[in-house]
Tab-separated table of C-alpha atoms in Angstrom:
chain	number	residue	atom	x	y	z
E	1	UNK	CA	-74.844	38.088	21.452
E	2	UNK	CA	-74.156	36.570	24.890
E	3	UNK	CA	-71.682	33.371	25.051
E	4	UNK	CA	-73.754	30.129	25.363
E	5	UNK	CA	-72.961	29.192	28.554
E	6	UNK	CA	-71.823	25.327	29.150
E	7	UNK	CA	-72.613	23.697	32.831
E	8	UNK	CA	-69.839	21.242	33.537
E	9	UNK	CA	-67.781	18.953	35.991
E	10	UNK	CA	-64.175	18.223	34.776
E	11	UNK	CA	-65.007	14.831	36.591
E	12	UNK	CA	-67.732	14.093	34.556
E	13	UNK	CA	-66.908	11.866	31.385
E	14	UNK	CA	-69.698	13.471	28.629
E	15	UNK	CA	-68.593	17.231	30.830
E	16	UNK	CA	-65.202	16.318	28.973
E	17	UNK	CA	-66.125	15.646	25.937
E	18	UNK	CA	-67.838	18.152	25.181
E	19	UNK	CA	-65.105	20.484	27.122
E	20	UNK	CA	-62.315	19.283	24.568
E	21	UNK	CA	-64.582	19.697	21.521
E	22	UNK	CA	-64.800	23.166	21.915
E	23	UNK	CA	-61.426	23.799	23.248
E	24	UNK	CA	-59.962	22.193	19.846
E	25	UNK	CA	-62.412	24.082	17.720
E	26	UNK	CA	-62.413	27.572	19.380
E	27	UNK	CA	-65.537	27.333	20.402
E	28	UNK	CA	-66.277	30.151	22.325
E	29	UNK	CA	-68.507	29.373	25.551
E	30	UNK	CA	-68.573	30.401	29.022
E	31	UNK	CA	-67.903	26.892	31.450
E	32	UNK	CA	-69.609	27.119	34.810
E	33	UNK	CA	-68.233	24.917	37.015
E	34	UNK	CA	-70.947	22.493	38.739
E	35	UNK	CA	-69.664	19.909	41.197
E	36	UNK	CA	-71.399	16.859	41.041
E	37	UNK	CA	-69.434	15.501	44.181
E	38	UNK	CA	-70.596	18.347	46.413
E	39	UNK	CA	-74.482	18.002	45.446
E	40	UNK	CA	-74.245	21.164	43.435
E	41	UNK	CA	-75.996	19.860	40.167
E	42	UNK	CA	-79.201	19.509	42.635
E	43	UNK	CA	-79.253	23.159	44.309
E	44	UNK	CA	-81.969	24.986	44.165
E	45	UNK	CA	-80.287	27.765	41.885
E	46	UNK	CA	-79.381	24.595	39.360
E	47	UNK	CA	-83.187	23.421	39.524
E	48	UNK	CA	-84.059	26.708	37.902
E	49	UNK	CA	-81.991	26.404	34.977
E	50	UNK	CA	-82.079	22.368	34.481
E	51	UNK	CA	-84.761	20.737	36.176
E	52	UNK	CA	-83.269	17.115	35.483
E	53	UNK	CA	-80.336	18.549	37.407
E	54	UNK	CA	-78.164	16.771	35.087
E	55	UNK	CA	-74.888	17.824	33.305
E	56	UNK	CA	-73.557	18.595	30.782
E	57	UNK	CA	-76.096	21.604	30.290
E	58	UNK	CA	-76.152	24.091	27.825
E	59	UNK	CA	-77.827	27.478	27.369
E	60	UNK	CA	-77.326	28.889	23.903
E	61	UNK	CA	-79.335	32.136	24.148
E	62	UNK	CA	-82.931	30.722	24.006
E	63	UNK	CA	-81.882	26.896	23.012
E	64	UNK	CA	-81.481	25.133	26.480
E	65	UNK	CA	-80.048	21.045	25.968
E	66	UNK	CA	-79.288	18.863	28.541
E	67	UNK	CA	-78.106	15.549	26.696
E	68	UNK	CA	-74.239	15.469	25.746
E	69	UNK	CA	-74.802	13.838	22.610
E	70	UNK	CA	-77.152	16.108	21.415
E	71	UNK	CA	-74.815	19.335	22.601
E	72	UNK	CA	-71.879	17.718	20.916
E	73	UNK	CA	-74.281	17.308	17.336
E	74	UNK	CA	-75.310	21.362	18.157
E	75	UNK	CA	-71.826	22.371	18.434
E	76	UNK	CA	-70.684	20.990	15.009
E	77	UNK	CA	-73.580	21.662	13.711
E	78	UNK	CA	-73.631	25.549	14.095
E	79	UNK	CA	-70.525	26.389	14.946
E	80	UNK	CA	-69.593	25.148	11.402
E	81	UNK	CA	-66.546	22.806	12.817
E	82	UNK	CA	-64.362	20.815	10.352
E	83	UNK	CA	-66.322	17.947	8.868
E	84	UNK	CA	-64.468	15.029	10.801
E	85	UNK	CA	-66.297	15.759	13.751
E	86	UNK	CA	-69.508	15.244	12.650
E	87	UNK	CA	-69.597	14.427	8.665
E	88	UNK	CA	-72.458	16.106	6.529
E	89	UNK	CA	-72.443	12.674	4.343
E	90	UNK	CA	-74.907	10.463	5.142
E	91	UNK	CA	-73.147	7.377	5.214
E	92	UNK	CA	-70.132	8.535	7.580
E	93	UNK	CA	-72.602	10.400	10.194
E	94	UNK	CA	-74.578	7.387	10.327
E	95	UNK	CA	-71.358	5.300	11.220
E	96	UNK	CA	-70.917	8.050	14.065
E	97	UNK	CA	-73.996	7.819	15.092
E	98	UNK	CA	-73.766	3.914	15.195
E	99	UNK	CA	-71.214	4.236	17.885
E	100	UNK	CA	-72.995	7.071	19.891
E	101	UNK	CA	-75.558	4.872	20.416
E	102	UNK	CA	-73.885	1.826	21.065
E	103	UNK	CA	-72.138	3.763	23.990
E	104	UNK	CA	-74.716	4.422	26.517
E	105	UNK	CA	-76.002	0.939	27.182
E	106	UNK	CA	-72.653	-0.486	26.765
E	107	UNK	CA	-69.165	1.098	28.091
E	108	UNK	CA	-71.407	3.417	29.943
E	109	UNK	CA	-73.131	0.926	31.316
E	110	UNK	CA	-70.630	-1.378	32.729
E	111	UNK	CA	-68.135	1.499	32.964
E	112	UNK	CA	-70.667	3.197	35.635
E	113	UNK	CA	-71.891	0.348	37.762
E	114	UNK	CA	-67.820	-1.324	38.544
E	115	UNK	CA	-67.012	2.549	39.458
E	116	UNK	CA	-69.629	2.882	41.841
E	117	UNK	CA	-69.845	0.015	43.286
E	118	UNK	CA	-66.038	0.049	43.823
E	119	UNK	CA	-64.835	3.152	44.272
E	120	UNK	CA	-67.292	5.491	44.691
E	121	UNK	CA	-69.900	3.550	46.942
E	122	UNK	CA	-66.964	3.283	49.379
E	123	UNK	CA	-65.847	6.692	49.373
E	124	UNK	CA	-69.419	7.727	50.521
E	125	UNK	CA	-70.155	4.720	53.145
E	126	UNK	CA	-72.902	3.646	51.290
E	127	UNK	CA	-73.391	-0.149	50.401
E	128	UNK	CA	-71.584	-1.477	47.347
E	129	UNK	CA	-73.295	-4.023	45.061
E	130	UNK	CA	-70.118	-6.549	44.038
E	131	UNK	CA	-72.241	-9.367	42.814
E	132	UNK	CA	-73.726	-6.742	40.451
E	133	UNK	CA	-70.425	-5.922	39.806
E	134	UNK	CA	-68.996	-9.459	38.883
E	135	UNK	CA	-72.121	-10.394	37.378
E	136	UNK	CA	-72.671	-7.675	35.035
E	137	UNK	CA	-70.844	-4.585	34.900
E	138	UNK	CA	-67.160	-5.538	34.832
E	139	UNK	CA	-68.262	-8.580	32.514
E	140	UNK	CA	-70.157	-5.319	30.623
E	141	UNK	CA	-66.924	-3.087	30.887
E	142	UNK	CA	-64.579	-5.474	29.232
E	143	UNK	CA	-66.673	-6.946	26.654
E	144	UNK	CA	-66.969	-2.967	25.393
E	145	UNK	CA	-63.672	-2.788	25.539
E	146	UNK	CA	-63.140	-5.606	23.251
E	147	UNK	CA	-65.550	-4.381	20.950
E	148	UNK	CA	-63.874	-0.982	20.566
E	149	UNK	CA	-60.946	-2.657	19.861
E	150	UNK	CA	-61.998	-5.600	17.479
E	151	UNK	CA	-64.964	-3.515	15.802
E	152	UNK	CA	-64.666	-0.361	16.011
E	153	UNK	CA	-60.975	0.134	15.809
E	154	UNK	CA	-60.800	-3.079	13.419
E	155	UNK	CA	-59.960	-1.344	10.035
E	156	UNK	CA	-59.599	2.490	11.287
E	157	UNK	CA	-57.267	4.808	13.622
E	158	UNK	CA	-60.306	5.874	15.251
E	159	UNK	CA	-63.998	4.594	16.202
E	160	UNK	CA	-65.841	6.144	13.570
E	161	UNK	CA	-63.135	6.323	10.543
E	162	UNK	CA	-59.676	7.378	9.765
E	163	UNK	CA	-59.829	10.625	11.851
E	164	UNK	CA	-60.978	12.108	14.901
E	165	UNK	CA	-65.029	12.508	15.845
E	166	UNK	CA	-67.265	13.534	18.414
E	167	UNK	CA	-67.501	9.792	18.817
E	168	UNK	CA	-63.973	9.267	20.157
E	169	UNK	CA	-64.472	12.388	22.414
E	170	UNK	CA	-67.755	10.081	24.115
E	171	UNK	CA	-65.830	6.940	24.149
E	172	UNK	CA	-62.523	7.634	25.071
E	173	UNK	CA	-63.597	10.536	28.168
E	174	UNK	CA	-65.238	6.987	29.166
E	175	UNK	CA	-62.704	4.644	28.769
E	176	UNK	CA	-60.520	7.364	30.746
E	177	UNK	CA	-62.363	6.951	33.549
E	178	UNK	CA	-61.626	3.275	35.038
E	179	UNK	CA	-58.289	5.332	35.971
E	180	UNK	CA	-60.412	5.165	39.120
E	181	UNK	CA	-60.461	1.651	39.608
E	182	UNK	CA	-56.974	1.668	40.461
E	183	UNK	CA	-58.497	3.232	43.788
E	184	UNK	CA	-60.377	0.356	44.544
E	185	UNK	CA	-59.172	-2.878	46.479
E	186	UNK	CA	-59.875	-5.356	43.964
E	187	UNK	CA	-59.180	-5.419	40.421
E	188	UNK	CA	-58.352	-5.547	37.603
E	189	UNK	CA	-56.971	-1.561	37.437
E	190	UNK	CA	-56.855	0.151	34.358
E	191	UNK	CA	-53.958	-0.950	33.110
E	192	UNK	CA	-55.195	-4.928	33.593
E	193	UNK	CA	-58.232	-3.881	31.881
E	194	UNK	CA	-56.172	-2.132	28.246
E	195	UNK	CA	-53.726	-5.278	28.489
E	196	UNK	CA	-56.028	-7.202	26.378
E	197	UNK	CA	-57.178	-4.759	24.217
E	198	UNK	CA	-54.124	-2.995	22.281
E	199	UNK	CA	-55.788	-1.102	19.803
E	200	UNK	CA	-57.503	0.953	22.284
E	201	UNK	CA	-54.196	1.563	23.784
E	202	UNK	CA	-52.953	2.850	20.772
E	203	UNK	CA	-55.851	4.840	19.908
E	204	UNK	CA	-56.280	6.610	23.275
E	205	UNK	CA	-52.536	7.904	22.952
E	206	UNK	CA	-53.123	8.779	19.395
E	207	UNK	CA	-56.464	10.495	20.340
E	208	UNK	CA	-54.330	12.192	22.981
E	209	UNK	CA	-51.890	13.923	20.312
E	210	UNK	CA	-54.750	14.849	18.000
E	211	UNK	CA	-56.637	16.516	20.323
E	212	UNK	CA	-53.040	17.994	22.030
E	213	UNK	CA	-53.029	19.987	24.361
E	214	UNK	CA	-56.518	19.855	25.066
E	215	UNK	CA	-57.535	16.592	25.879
E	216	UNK	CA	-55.056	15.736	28.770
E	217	UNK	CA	-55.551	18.969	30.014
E	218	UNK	CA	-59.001	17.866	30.612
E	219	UNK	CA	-58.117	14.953	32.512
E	220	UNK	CA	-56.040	17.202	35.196
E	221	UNK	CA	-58.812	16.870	37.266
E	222	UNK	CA	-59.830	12.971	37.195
E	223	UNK	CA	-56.223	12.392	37.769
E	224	UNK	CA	-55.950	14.296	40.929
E	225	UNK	CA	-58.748	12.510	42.067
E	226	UNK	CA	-57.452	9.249	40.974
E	227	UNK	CA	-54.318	9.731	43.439
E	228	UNK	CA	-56.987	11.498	46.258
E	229	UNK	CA	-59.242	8.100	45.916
E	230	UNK	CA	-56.506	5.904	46.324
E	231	UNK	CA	-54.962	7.747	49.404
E	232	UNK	CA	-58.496	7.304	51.099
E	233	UNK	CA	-59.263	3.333	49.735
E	234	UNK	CA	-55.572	2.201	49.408
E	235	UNK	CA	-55.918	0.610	45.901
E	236	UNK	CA	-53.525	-2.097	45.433
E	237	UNK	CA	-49.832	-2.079	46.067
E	238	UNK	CA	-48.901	-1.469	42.477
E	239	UNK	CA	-50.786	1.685	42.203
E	240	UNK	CA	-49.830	3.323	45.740
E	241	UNK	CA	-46.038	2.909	44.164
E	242	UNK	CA	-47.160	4.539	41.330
E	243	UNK	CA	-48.125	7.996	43.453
């Protein structure tokens, strides 16, 4: 049987997820690397496999998915991975599944419309949206950071109990990164953004050494770009010390 092949870009948060779930599982699949930044996830040879042109993308033999949450479930599920990742007991998978959905119209939200409109909107000379920005995603962006860190993280070391799930792959690959609004020329950076929140702190290092080396290995990318995106926007004076 062929490797199911997995379509990814390292800069892609849900790409990394799903990256570091396999990597700490020995999963066996063959990454092809698809560069979101260059256009590549809309050429015509990635039309013919994904037609939504949208990634993560996986091709398991004759099972083709293109949602991240629904590769991560089709991983565990039969690849057989330890139960933490995605429990078999009702109960605890519906908890995980409480926080996968709370994630997309929440941090994702407000996560993805500051980063645009602040870094990456720049980068590309295209118009930037900051009363959007003020108004609702930064507003967005911290209140979900909050949440993780009064709700989710209220009674647990991680967001969907007291070890590691596909959950904390989702949020934290998110959370990760507003590294790139240390790029942009008004704040707050990521470290203004975790000050008030201390449990996510705490649980992003923890995730970190759970998921060791794997995890950070997948953020060798976003970090590079991090330090390229600030070169090109400035950032603030803090964060060009930091380079």
């Amino acid at each position: 049987m062929p490797r199911p092949v997995l379509y990814a870009d390292m800069l892609s948060q849900p790409c990394r997820a799903v990256v570091v779930l396999c990597q700490q599982n020995g999963i066996d699949v063959e990454i092809k690397p698809i560069s979101i930044g260059r256009g590549e996830h809309r050429s015509a040879d990635f039309k013919a496999v994904n037609p939504l042109c949208k990634l993560p993308y996986l091709v398991d033999g004759d099972v083709h998915i293109g949602d991240s949450i629904a590769i991560l479930i089709y991983l565990c599920t039969v690849n057989r991975v330890p139960d933490n990742w995605y429990p078999a007991d009702p109960v605890k998978q519906a908890r995980v599944n409480t926080v996968l959905g709370w994630h997309g119209s929440t941090l994702r939200t407000g996560s993805t419309v500051t980063i645009f409109n602040r870094v990456l909107a720049p980068l590309r000379g295209t118009p930037s949206n900051e009363p959007l920005v003020k108004d609702f995603g930064l507003p967005t962006l911290q209140t979900a950071l909050q949440t993780i860190n009064d709700v989710w993280l209220a009674n647990d070391d991680f967001v969907a109990g007291s070890d590691v799930s596909i959950a904390d792959l989702l949020l934290a690959t998110e959370v990760d990164m507003a590294q790139l609004l240390d790029a942009a020329r008004e704040g707050p950076a990521l470290e203004e953004l975790l000050a008030p929140v201390p449990k996510v702190r705490s649980w992003l290092n923890r995730l970190s050494q759970r998921c060791a080396p794997h995890y950070e290995d997948a953020k060798e990318q976003l970090g590079k770009a991090r330090i390229r995106f600030i070169q090109v926007l400035g950032g603030s004076d803090e964060d060009k010390a930091k380079l």
